[in-house]
Coordinates of C-alpha atoms and ligand atoms in Angstrom, one line a residue:
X87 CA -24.2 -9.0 3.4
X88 CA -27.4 -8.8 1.3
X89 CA -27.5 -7.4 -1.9
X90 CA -28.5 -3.8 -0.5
X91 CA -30.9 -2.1 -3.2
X92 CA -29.4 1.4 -3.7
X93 CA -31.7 3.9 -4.4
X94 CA -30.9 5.9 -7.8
X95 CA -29.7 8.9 -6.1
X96 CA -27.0 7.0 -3.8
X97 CA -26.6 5.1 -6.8
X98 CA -25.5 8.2 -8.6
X99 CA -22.6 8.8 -6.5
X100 CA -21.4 5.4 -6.9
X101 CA -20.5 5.5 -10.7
X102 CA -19.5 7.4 -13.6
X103 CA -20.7 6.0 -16.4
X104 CA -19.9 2.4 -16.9
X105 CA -16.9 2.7 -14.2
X106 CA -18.0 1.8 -10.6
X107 CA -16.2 2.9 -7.8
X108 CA -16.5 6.4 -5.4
X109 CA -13.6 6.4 -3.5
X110 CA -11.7 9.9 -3.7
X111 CA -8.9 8.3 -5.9
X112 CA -11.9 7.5 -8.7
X113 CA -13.0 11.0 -8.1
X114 CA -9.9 12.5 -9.4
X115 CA -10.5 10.1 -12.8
X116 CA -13.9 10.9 -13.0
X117 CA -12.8 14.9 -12.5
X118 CA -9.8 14.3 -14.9
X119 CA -12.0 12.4 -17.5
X120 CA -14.6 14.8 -17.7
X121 CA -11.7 18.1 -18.4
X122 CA -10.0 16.2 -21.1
X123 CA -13.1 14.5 -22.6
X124 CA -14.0 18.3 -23.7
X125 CA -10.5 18.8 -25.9
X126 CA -8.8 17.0 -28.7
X127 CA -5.3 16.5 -27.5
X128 CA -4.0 13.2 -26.9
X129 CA -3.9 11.6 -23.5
X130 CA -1.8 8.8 -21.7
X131 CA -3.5 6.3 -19.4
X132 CA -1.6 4.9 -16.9
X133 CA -2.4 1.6 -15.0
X134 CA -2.1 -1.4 -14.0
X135 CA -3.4 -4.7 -15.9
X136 CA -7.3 -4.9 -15.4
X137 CA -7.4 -1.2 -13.6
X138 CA -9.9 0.1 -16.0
X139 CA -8.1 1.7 -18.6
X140 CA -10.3 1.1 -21.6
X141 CA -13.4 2.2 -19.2
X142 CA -12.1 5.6 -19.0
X143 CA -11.1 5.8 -22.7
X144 CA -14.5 4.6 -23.5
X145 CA -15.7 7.6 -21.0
X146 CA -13.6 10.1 -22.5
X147 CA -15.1 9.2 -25.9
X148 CA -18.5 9.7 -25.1
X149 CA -18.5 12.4 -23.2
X150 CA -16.5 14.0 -25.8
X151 CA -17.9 16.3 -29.2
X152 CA -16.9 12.3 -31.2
X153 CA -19.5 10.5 -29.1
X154 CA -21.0 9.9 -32.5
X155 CA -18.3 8.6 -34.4
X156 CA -16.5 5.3 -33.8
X157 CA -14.2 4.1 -30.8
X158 CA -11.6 1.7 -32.0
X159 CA -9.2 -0.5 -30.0
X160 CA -5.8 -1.4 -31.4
X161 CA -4.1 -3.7 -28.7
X162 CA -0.4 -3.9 -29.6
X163 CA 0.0 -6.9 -27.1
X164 CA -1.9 -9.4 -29.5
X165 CA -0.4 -8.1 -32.8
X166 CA 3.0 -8.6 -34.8
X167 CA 4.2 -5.4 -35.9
X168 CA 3.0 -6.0 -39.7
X169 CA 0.0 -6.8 -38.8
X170 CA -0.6 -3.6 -36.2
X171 CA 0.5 -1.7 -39.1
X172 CA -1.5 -2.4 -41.4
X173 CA -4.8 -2.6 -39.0
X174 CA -3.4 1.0 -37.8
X175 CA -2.9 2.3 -41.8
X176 CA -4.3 0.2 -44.0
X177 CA -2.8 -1.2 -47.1
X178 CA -3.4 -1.0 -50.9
X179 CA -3.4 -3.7 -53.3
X180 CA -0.8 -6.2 -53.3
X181 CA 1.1 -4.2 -50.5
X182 CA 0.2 -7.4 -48.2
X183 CA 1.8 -10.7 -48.3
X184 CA -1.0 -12.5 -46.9
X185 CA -3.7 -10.6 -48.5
X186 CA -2.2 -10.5 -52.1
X187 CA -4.9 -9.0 -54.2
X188 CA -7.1 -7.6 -51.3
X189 CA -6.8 -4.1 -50.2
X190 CA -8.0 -3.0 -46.7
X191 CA -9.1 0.7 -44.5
X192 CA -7.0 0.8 -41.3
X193 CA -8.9 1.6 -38.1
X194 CA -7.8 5.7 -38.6
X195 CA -9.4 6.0 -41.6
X196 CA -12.6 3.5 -40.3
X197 CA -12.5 6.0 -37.2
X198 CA -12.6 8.6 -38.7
X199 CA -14.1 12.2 -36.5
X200 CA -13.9 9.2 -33.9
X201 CA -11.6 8.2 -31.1
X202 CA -8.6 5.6 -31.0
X203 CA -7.4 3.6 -28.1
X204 CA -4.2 2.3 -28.4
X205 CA -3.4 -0.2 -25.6
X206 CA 0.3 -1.3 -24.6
X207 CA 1.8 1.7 -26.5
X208 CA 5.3 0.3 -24.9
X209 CA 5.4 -2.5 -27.6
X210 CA 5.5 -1.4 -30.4
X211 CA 8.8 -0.7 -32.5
X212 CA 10.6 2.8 -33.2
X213 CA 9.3 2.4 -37.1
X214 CA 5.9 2.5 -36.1
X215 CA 6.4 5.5 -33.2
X216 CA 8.2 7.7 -36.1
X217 CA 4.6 6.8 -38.1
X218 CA 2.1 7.4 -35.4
X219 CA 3.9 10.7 -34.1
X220 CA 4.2 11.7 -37.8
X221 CA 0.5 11.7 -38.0
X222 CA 0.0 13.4 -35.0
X223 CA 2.0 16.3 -36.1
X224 CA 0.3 16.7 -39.8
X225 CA -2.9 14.3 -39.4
X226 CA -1.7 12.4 -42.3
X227 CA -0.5 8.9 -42.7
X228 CA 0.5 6.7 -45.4
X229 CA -1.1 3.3 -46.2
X230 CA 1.0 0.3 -46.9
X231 CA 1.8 0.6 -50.4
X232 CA 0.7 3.6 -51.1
X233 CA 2.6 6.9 -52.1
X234 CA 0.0 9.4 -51.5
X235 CA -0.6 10.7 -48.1
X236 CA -3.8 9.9 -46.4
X237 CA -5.9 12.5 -44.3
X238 CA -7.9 11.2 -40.9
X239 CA -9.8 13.5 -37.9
X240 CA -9.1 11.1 -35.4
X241 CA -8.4 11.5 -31.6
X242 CA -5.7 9.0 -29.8
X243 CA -6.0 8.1 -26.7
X244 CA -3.4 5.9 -25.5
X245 CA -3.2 3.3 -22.7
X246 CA -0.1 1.9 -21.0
X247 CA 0.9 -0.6 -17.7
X248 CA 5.1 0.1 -18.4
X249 CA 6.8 2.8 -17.7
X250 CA 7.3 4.6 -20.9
X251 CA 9.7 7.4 -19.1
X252 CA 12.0 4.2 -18.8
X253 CA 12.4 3.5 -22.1
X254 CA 12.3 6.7 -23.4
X255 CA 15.7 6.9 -21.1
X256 CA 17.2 3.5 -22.3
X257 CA 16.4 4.9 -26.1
X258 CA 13.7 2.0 -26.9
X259 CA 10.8 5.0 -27.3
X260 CA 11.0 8.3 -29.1
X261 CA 10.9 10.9 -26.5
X262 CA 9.0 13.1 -28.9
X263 CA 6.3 10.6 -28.8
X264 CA 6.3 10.5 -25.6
X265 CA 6.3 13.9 -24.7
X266 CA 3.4 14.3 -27.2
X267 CA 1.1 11.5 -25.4
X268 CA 2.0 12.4 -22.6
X269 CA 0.5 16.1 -22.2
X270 CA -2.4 15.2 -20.3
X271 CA -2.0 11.7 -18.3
X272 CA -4.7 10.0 -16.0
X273 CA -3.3 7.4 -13.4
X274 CA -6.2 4.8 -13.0
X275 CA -4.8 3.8 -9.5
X276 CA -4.5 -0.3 -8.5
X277 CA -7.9 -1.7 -6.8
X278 CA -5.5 -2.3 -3.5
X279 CA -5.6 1.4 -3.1
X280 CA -9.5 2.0 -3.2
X281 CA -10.0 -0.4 -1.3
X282 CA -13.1 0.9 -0.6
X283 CA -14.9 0.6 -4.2
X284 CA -14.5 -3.3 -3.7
X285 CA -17.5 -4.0 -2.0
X286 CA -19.4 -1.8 -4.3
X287 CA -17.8 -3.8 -7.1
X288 CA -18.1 -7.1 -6.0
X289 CA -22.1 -6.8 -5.4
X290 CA -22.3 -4.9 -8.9
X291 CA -20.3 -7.7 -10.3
X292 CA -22.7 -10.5 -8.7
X293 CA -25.9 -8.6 -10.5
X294 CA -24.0 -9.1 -13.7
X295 CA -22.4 -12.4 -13.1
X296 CA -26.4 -13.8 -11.9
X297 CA -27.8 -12.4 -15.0
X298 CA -25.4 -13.5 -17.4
X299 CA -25.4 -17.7 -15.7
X300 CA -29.0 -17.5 -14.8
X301 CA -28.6 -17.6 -11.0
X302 CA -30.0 -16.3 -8.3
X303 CA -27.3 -15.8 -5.1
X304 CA -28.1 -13.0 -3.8
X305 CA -25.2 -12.0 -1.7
X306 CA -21.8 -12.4 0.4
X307 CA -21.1 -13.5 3.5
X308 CA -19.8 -11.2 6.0
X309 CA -16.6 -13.4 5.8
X310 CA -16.1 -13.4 2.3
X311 CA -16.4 -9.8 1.7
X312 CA -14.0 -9.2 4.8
X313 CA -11.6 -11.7 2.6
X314 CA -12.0 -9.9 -0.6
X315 CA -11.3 -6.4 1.1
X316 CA -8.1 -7.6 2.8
X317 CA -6.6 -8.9 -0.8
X318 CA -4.2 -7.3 -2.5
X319 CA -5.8 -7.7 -6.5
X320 CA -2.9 -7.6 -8.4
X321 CA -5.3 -8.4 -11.1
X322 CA -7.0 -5.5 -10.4
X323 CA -10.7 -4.8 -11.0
X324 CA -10.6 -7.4 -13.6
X325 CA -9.1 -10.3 -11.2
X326 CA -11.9 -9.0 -8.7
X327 CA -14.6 -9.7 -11.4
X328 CA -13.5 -13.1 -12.5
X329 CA -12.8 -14.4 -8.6
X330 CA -16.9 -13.4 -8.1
X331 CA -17.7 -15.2 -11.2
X332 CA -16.1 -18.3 -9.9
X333 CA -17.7 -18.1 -6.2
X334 CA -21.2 -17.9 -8.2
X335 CA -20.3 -21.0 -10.1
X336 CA -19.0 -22.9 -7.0
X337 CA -21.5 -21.8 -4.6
X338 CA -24.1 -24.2 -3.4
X339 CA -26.7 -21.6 -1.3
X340 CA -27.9 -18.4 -2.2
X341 CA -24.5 -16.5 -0.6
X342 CA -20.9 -16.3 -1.3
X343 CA -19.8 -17.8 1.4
X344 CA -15.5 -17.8 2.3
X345 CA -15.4 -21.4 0.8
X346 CA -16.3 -20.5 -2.4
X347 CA -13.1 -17.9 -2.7
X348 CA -10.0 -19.0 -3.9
X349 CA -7.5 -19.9 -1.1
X350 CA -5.6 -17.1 -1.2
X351 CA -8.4 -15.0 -0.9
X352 CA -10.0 -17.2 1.7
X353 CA -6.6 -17.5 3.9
X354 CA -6.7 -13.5 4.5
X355 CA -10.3 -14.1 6.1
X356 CA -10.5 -12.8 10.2
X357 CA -10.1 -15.3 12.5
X358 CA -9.9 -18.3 9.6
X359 CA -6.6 -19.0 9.8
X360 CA -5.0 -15.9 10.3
X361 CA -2.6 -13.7 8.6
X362 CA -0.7 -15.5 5.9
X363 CA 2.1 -14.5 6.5
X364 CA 2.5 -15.6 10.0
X365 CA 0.2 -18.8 9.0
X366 CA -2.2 -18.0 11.7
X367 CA 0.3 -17.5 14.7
X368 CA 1.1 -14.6 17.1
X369 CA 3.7 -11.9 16.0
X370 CA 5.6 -13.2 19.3
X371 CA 5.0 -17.3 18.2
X372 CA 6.1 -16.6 14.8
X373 CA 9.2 -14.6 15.4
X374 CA 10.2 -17.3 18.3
X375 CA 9.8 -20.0 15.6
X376 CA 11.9 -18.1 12.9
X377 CA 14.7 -17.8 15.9
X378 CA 14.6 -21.6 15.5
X379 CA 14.8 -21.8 12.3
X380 CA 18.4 -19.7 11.5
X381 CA 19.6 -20.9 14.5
X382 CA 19.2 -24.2 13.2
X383 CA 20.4 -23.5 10.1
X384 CA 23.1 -21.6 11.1
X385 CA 24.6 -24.4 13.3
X386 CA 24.0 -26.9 10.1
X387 CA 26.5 -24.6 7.9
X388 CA 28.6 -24.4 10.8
X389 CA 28.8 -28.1 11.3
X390 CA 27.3 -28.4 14.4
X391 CA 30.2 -26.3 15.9
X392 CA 28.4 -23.4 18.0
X393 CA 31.9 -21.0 18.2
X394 CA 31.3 -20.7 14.4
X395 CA 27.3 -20.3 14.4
X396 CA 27.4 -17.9 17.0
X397 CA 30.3 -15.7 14.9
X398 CA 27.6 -16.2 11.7
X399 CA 24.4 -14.5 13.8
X400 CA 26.4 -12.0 15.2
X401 CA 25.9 -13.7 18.7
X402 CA 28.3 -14.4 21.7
X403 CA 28.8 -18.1 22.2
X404 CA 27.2 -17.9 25.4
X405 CA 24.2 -16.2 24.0
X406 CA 23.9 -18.8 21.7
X407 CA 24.1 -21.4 24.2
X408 CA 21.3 -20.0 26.3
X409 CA 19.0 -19.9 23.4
X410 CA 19.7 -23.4 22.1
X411 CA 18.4 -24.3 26.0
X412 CA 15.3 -22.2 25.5
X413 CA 14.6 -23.4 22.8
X414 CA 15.0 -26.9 23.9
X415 CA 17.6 -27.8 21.0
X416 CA 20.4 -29.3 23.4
X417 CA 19.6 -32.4 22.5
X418 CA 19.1 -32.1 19.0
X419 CA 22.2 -29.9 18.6
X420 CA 24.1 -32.5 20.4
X421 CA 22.9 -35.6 18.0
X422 CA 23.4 -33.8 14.9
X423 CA 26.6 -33.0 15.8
X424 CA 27.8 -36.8 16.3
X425 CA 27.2 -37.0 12.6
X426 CA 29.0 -34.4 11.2
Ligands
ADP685 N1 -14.2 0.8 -12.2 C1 -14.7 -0.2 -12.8 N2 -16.0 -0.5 -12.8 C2 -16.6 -1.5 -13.4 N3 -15.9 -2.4 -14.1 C3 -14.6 -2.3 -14.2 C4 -13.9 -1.2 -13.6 N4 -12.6 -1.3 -13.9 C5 -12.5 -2.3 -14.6 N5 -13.6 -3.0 -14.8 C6 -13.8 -4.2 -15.6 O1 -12.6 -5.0 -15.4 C7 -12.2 -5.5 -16.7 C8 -10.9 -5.0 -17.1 O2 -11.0 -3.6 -17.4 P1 -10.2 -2.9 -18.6 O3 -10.7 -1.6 -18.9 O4 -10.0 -3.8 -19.8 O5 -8.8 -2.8 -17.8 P2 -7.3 -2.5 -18.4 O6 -7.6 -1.9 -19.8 O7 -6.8 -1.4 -17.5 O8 -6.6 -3.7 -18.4 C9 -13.3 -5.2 -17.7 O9 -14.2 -6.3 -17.7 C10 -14.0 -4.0 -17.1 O10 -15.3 -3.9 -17.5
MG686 MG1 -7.9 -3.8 -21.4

């Protein structure tokens, strides 16, 4: 597959902003992101690792009345729950161990009239929920140290890849929290089902992935991109990006070709070695050679002794006994069993 040139009006329809993709499931984001972008309320993102998430805060943000002001991230995956604090409120002087006589802003006071993302919401401890729903009730917060309240105009959005409903239920988040985030939601749904942005993706990724190395390959191989429709991504968009970054590295012509793809990847390619899972056989060869299999193992944890391995698989002895001869076994049934 060449690197088709789009021309700016199909192009349109092909993106929203920075997020790529115009299967109907993106749609309903890009629909979702546009309602919510014109309010102030909070809102929950739902997805999957490397689905996008930050793209549609980042979205929401500009498209929002704060487009101006600052977008801050606060990932509460990479941060110790001081630390998150204090980046989230800010401290005074001498509130901070390892900062003794310094005194810092915390991202809602630096973003102020801005936006927020907070990603992995479902780490962080019940001290810090009671703090970040208290300011979402009176837009005030308190800075490590301090005794006076703090005011900030800030929007949250909020990202998350656990199920928060889950630990609101085993008591591990504050259902008021949640029910605050969680007024408006958008799902970003996993690449496996829009499957039909990932050509789209993968070419827009191998402009980017050209520029950025200095390389000129200039497209995929039939192969390859049947390979890279037929994964499963639990990675996501973000596993889809790095696995093209990779093939442009590896690759020795001017196209991706199936050899350049990871083997996983590569194994789900037509005709190459066929389905994984049945390692390139017929349903019918594969099934016959599991049959093998159990009934081998099942006469091994018998000892050899077909009364007991036919009981085991639910079989009568003479069943058994027929497919031991079809499956020319006899004589290896018969040997094994001398050594029992
Ligand atoms: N729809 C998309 N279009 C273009 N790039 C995307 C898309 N979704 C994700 N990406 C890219 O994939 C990577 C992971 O995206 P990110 O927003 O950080 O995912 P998440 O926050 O859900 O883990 C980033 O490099 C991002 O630019
Ligand atoms: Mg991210």
């Amino acid at each position: 597959m060449e690197l088709a040139k789009l021309d700016p009006a199909a192009w349109d329809n092909c993106h929203f902003g920075n997020l790529i993709g115009n299967s109907l499931p993106m749609q309903d984001v890009y629909k979702l992101i546009k309602k919510v972008a014109k309010t102030d309320t909070p809102v929950l993102i739902r997805g999957e690792v490397g689905t996008g998430k930050e793209l549609v805060a980042r979205s929401i943000h500009k498209l929002s009345k704060r487009q101006k002001a600052h977008f801050v991230t606060l990932n509460c995956t990479a941060l110790t729950e001081d630390l998150l604090e204090s980046e989230l409120f800010g401290y005074t002087a001498g509130a901070l161990k390892q900062d003794p006589s310094g005194a810092k802003k915390g991202i809602l006071e630096a973003a102020n009239h801005g936006t927020i993302f907070i990603e992995g919401i479902e780490n962080i401890s019940i001290n810090l929920q009671n703090k970040i729903l208290r300011f979402l009730q009176t837009g005030e917060f308190y800075k490590l140290g301090s005794k006076t309240s703090t005011k900030a105009d800030v929007r949250l959005l909020v990202a998350t890849n656990g199920n928060l409903l889950h630990k609101v239920k085993q008591g591990t988040f504050r259902p008021e929290l949640f029910y605050r985030l969680n007024v408006i939601s958008i799902s970003v749904p996993p690449l496996r089902d829009r499957k039909d942005d990932i050509s789209l993706l993968a070419r827009h990724f191998l402009v980017k992935v050209n520029k950025k190395l200095g390389k000129k390959v200039i497209g995929i191989s039939e192969e390859a991109m049947d390979a890279l429709i037929r994964a499963d991504w639990p990675g996501n968009v973000r596993e889809l990006k790095n696995v093209i970054e990779r093939a442009v590295i590896l690759t020795e012509g001017r196209k991706i070709e199936l050899s350049d793809l990871p083997r996983n990847i590569r194994n789900l390619a037509k005709g190459a070695t066929g389905w994984p899972y049945t390692q390139g056989m017929s349903l019918k060869e594969a099934i016959y050679n599991y049959e093998e299999k159990l009934i081998l193992q099942a006469m091994k944890e018998s000892h050899w002794v077909q009364a007991r391995a036919a009981k085991v698989l639910g079989l009568k002895r003479s069943t058994l006994n027929e497919m031991i001869k079809r499956h020319n076994l006899s004589s290896k049934v018969k040997n094994a069993g001398k050594y029992v």
